[in-house]
Structure formats: C-alpha cells, structure tokens
PDB file of C-alpha atoms in Angstrom:
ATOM      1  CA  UNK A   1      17.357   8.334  -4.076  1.00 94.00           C
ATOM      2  CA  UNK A   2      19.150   5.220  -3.982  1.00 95.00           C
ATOM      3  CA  UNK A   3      16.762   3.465  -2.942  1.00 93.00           C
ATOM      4  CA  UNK A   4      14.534   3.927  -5.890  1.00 95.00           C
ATOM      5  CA  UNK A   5      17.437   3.979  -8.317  1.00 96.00           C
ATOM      6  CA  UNK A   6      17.469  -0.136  -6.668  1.00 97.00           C
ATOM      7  CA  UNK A   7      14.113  -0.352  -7.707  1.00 96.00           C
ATOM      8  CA  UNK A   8      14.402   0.940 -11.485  1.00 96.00           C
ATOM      9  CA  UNK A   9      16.801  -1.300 -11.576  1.00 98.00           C
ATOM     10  CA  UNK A  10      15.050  -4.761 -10.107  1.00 97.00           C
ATOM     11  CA  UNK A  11      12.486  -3.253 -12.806  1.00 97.00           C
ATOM     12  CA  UNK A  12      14.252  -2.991 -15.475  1.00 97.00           C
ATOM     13  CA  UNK A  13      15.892  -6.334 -15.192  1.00 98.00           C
ATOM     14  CA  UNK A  14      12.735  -8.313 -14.443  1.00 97.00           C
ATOM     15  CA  UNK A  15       9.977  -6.376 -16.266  1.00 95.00           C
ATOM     16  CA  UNK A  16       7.597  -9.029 -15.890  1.00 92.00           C
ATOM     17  CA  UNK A  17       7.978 -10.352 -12.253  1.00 92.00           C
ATOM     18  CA  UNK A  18       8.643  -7.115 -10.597  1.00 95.00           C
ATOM     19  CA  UNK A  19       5.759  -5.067  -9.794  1.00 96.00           C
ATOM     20  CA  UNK A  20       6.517  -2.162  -8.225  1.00 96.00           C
ATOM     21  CA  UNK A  21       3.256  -0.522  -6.831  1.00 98.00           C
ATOM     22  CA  UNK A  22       2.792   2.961  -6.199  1.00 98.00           C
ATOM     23  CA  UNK A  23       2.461   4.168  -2.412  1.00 97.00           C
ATOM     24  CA  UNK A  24       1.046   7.728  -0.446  1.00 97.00           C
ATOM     25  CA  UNK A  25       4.748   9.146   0.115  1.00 96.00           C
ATOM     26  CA  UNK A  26       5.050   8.715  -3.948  1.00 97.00           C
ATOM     27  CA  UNK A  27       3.187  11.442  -4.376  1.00 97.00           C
ATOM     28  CA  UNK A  28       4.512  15.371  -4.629  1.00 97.00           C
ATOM     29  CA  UNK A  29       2.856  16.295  -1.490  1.00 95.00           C
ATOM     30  CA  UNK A  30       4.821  13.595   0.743  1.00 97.00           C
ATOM     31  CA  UNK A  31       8.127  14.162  -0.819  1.00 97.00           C
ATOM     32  CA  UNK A  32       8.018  17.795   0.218  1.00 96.00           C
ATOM     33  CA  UNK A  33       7.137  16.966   3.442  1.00 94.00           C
ATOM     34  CA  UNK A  34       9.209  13.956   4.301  1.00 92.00           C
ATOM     35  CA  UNK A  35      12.528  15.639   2.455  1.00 93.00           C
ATOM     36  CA  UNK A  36      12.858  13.567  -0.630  1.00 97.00           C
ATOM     37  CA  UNK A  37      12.098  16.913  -2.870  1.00 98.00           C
ATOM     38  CA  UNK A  38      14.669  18.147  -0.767  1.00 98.00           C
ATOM     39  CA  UNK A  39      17.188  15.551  -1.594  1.00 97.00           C
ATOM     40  CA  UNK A  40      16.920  15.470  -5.537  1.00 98.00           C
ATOM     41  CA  UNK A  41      17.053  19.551  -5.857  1.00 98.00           C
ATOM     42  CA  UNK A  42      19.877  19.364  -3.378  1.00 98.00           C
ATOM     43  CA  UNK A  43      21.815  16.448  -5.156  1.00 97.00           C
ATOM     44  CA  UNK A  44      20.316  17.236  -8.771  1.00 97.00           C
ATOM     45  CA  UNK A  45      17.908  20.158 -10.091  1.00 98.00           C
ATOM     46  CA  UNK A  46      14.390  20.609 -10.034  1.00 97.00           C
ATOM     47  CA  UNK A  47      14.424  19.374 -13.619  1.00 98.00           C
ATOM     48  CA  UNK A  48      14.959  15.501 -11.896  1.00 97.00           C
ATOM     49  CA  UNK A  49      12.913  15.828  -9.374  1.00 98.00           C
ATOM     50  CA  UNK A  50       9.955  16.349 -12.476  1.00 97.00           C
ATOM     51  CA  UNK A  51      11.153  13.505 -13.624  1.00 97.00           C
ATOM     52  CA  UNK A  52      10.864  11.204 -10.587  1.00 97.00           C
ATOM     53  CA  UNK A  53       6.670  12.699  -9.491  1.00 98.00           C
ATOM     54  CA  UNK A  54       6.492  11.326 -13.075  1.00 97.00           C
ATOM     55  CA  UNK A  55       7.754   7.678 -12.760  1.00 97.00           C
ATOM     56  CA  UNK A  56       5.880   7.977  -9.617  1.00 98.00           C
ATOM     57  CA  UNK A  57       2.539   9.154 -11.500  1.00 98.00           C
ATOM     58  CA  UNK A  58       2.910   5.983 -13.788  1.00 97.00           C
ATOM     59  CA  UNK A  59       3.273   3.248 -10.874  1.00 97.00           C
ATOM     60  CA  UNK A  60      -0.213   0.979 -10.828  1.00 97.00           C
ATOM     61  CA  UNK A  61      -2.417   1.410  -7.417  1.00 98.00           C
ATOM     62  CA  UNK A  62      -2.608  -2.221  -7.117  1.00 98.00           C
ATOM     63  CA  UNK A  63      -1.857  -5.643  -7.736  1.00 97.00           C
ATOM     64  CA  UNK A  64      -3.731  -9.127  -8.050  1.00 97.00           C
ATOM     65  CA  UNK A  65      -1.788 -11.505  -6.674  1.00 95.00           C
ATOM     66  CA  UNK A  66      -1.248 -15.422  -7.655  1.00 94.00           C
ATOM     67  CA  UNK A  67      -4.871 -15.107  -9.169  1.00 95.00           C
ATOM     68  CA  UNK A  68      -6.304 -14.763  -5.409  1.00 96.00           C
ATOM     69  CA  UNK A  69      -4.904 -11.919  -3.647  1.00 97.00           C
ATOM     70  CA  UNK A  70      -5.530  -8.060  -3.781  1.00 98.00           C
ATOM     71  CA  UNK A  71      -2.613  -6.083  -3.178  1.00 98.00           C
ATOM     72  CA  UNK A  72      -2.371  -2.549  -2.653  1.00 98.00           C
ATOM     73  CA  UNK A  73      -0.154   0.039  -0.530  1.00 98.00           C
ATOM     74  CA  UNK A  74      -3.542   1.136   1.763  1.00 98.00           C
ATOM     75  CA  UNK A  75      -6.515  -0.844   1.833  1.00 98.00           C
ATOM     76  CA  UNK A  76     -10.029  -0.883   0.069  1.00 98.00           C
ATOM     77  CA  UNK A  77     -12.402   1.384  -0.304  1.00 98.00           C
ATOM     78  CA  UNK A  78     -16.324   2.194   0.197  1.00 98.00           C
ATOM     79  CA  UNK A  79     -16.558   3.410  -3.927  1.00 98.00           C
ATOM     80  CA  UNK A  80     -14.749   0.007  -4.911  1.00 98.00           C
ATOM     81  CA  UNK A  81     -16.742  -3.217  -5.285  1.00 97.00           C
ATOM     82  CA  UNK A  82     -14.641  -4.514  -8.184  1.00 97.00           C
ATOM     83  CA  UNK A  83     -11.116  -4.444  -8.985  1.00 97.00           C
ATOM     84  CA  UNK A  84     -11.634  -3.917 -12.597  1.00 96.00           C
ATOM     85  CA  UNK A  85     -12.802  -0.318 -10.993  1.00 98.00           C
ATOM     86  CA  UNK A  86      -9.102  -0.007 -10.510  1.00 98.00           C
ATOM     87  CA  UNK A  87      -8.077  -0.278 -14.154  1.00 96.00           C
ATOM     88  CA  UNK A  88     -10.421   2.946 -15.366  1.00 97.00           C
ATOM     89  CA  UNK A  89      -8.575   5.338 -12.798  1.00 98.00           C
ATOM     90  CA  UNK A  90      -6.292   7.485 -14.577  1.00 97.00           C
ATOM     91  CA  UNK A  91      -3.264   7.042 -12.101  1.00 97.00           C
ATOM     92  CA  UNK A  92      -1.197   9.283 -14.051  1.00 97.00           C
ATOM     93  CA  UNK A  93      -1.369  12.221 -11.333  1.00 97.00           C
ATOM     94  CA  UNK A  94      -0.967  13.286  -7.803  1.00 97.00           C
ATOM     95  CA  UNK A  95      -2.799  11.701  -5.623  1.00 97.00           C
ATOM     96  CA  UNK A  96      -6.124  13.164  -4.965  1.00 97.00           C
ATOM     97  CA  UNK A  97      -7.879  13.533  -1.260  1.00 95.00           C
ATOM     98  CA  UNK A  98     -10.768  11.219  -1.609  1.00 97.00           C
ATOM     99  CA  UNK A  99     -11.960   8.419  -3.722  1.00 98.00           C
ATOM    100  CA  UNK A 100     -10.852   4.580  -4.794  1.00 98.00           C
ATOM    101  CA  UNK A 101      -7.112   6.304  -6.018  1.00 98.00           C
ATOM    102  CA  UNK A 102      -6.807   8.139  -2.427  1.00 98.00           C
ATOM    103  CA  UNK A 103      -8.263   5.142  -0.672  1.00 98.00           C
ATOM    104  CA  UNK A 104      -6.056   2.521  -2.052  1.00 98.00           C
ATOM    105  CA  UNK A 105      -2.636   4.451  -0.938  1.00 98.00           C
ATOM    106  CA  UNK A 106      -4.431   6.108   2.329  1.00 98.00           C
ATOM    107  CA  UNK A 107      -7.030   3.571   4.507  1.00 98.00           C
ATOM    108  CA  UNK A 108      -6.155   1.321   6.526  1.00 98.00           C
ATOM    109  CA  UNK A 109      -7.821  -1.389   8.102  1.00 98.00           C
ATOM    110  CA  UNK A 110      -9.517  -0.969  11.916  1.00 97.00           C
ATOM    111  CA  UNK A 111      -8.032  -2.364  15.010  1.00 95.00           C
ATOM    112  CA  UNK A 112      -9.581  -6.772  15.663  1.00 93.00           C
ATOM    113  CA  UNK A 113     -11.322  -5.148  18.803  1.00 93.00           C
ATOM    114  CA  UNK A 114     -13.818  -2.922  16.639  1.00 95.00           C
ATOM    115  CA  UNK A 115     -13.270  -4.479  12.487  1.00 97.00           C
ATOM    116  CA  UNK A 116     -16.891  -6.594  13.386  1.00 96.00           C
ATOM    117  CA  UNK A 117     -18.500  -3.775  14.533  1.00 96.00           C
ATOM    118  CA  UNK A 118     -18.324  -1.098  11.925  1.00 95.00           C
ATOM    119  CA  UNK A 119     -17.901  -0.649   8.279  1.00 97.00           C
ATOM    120  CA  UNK A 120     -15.779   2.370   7.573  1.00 98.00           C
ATOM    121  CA  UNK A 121     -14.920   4.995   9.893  1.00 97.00           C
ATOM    122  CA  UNK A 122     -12.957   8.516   9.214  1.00 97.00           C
ATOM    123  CA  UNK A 123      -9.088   7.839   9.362  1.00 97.00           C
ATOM    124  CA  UNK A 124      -8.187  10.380  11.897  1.00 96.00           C
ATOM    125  CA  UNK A 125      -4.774   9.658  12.148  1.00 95.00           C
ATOM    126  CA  UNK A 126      -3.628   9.547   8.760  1.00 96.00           C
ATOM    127  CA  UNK A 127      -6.263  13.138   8.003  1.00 94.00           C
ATOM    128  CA  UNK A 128      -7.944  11.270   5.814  1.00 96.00           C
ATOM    129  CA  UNK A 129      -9.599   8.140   3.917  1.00 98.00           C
ATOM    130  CA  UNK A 130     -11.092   5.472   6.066  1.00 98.00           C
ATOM    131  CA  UNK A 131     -10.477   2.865   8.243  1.00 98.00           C
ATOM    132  CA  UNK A 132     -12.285  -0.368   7.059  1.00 98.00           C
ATOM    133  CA  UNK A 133     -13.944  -3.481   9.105  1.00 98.00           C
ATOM    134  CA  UNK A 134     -14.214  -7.144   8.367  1.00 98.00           C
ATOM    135  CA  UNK A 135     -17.720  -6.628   6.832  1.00 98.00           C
ATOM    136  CA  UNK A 136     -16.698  -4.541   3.882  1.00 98.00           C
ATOM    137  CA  UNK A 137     -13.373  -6.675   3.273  1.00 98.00           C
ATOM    138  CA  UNK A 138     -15.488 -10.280   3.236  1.00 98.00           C
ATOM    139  CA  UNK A 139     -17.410  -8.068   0.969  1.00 98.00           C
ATOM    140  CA  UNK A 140     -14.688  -7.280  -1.888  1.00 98.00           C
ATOM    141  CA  UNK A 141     -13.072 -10.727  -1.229  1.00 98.00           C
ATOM    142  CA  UNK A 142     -16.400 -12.601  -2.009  1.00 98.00           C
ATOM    143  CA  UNK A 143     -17.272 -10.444  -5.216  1.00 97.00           C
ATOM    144  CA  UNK A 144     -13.745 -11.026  -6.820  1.00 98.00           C
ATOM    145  CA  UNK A 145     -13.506 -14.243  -5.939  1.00 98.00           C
ATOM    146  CA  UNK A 146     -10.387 -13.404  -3.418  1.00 98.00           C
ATOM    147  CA  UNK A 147      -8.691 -14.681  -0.319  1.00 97.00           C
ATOM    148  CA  UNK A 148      -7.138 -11.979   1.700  1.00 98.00           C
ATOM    149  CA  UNK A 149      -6.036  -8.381   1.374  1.00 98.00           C
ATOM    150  CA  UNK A 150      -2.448  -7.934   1.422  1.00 98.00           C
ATOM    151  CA  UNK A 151      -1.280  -4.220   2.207  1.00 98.00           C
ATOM    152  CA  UNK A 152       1.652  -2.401   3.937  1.00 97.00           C
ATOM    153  CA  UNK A 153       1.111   1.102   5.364  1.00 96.00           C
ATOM    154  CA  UNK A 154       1.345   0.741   9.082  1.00 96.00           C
ATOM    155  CA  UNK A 155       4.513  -0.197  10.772  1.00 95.00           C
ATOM    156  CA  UNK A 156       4.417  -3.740  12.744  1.00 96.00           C
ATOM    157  CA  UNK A 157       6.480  -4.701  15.783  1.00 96.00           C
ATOM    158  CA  UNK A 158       6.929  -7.939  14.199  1.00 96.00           C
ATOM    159  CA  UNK A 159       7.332  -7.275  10.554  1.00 96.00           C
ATOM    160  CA  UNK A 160       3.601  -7.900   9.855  1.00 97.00           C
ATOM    161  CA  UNK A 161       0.636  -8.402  11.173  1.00 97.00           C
ATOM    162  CA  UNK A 162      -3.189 -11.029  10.731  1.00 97.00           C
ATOM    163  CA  UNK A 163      -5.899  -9.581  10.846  1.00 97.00           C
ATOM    164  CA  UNK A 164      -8.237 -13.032  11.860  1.00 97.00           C
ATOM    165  CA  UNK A 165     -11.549 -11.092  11.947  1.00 97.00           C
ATOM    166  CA  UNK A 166     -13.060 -14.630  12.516  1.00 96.00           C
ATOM    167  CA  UNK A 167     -10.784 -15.656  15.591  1.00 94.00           C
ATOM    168  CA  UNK A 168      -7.353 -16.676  15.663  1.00 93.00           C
ATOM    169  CA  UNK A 169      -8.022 -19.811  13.749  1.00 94.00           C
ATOM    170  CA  UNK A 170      -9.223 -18.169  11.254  1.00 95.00           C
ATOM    171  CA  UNK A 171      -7.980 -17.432   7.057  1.00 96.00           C
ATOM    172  CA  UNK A 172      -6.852 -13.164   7.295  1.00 97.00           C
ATOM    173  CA  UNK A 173      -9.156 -10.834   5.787  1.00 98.00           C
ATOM    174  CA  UNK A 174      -5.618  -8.621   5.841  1.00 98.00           C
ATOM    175  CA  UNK A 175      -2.296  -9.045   5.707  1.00 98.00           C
ATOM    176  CA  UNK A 176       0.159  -6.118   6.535  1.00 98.00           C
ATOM    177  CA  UNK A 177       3.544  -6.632   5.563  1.00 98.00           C
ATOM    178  CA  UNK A 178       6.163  -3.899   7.026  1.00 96.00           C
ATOM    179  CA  UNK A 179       9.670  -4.710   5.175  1.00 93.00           C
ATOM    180  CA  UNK A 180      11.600  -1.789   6.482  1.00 91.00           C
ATOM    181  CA  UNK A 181      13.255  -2.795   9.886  1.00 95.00           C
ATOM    182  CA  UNK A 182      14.175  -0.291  12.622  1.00 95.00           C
ATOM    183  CA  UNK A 183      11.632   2.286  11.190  1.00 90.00           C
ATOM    184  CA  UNK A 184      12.995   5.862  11.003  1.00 87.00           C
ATOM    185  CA  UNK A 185      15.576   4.387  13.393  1.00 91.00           C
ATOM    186  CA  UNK A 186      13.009   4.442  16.411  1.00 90.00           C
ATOM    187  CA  UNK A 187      10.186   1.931  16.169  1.00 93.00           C
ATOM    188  CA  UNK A 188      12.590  -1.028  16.230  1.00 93.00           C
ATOM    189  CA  UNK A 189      10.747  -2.740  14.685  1.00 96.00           C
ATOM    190  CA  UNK A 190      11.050  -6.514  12.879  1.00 97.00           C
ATOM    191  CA  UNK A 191      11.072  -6.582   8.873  1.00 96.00           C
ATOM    192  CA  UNK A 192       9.581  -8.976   7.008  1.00 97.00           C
ATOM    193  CA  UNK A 193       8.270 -10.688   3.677  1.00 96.00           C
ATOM    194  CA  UNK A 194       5.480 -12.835   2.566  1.00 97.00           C
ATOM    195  CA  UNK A 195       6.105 -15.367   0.402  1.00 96.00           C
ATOM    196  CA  UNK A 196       3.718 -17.088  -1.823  1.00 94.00           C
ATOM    197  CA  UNK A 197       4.651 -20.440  -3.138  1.00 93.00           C
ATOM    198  CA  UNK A 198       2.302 -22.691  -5.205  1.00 89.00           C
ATOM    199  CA  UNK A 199      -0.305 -21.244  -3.204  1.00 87.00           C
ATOM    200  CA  UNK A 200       1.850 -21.644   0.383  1.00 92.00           C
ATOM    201  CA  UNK A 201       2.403 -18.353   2.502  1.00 94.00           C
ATOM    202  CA  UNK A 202       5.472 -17.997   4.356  1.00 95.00           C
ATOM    203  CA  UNK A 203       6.476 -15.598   6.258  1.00 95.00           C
ATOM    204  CA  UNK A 204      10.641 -14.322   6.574  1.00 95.00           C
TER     205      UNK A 204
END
C-alpha cells in the first residue's frame, strides 16, 4: 500500500511528467491472488480497496515516449497496428482475457533464438496473450514511425534486457526494464532504469 500511496504522491506533485501506466497485477484478479486485496481489507475495509481497483481502472495502457518510443507494461499485440487504437479502448475496467487491453499488460516478447522465426505464439507461461517476434514489432515500429518498444513484465538478471533481433550491433526492437531489485526476495536480481536524454539512452 505504500508503495502506491509513493506513487499518488510523485503524481500528484508532477501531474505532467509523471506517467504512471497501468500494469496486469493492477487489476482485481491479481490483487486477490498476489495478497494486495488482502492487505487493504486487513489494514482498511473493503470500501478502500473499491477505491484503489478504481484508480487502477483509470491508469492509461500505454505511453509514447520522447515522440519515438512505445511504452507499455506487456508488449504489442496482433489486433494493434496503430497506437491511436489505444486511445478508443475504454480502460476504465478490469482487465479482460484477450484483445489489444489484455495484450498490452499480458504478452511478452519471444526469446532472440526463435523472435525471427515466428510471429506470435500462445503465451503459455503467463495462461494467456502472446508472445511476439521481431517481424510483428519492425511492423508497429515502421507504421508509427517508432524506434523501439520499451516494456517491463519479465524479471532480468541484470535489471534489463536488448532484444537486438538484427545481431548484437543492432538498434532493440525491445527494451525490458525490471526496476525492482532482489525480486520477491529470490531472483536476486539487478534493478535498473532507462534514461532518455535529448534523445541519449542510458542505462542505471
């Protein structure tokens, strides 16, 4: 609960440089599985916990970024081809189990050995959504005029993770960023953050 108290806070104190995107555990379904319903009814009443699904409901599904980067909590999706798509979904609900709106929180993108080879494939792990290749990602990034995919979603060793779907040379198609170190206290796992400065990315 703290942690998104922080959050309302960073919001409400930079309204207009602090976008604060909407992810799959803010949803009713991963709160009561993951123990965050548990926490508010514990701490609070049910009453509060209404009210957080709500601020939840009204978080966007994605941002563009510095005029030239999609970001998102998932990844892309088959039904989306451009991100004006995004702005006719009414977000203001749980999260449904297929679509652009489940996609966006849900996919991920497919491991370097296999992203050439296929488009989308079911997302086993995660029960559903896809996982996504390098064909349909140069395929968004091209129609919107974009440079990389920037996405969370899938804890990283390092704190992030390229995916160079054109060799190691090459501009990402993706970007994960994982910013949560240690990860449920057992991945131990890096943090990080991507900065984006006058068009520079750093990494911290």
């Amino acid at each position: 609960m703290e942690t998104v108290f922080l959050l309302c806070c960073i919001k409400l104190n930079y309204q207009k440089t602090c976008i604060v995107l909407r992810g799959n555990h803010e949803s009713r379904n991963m709160t009561e599985s993951f123990t965050f319903r548990e926490e508010v009814v514990g701490r609070y009443d049910e009453e509060t916990y209404q009210v957080f699904m709500e601020l939840f409901d009204s978080m966007p599904l994605s941002a563009l970024v510095d005029g030239k980067y999609f970001g998102m909590h998932g990844g892309i999706s088959p039904e989306l081809s451009k991100l004006d798509q995004v702005d006719k979904i009414n977000r203001f609900q749980e999260v449904p189990l297929e679509g652009v709106f489940c996609d966006l929180l849900w996919s991920d993108p497919m491991a370097d050995e296999v992203a050439n080879a296929k488009d989308y494939i079911d997302n086993e792990e995660r029960e559903c959504s896809y996982l996504f290749g390098k064909k349909p990602a140069k395929k968004l990034l091209d129609q919107n005029n974009l440079m990389s995919i920037l996405r969370g979603h899938q804890v990283q060793i390092e704190g992030y993770k390229m995916h160079r779907w054109d060799g190691p040379a090459s501009f990402p198609y993706v970007i994960t960023i994982f910013s949560a170190p240690n990860y449920c206290g057992y991945y131990e796992n890096k943090a990080s953050v991507l900065i984006i400065d006058r068009g520079n990315l750093s990494l911290k």
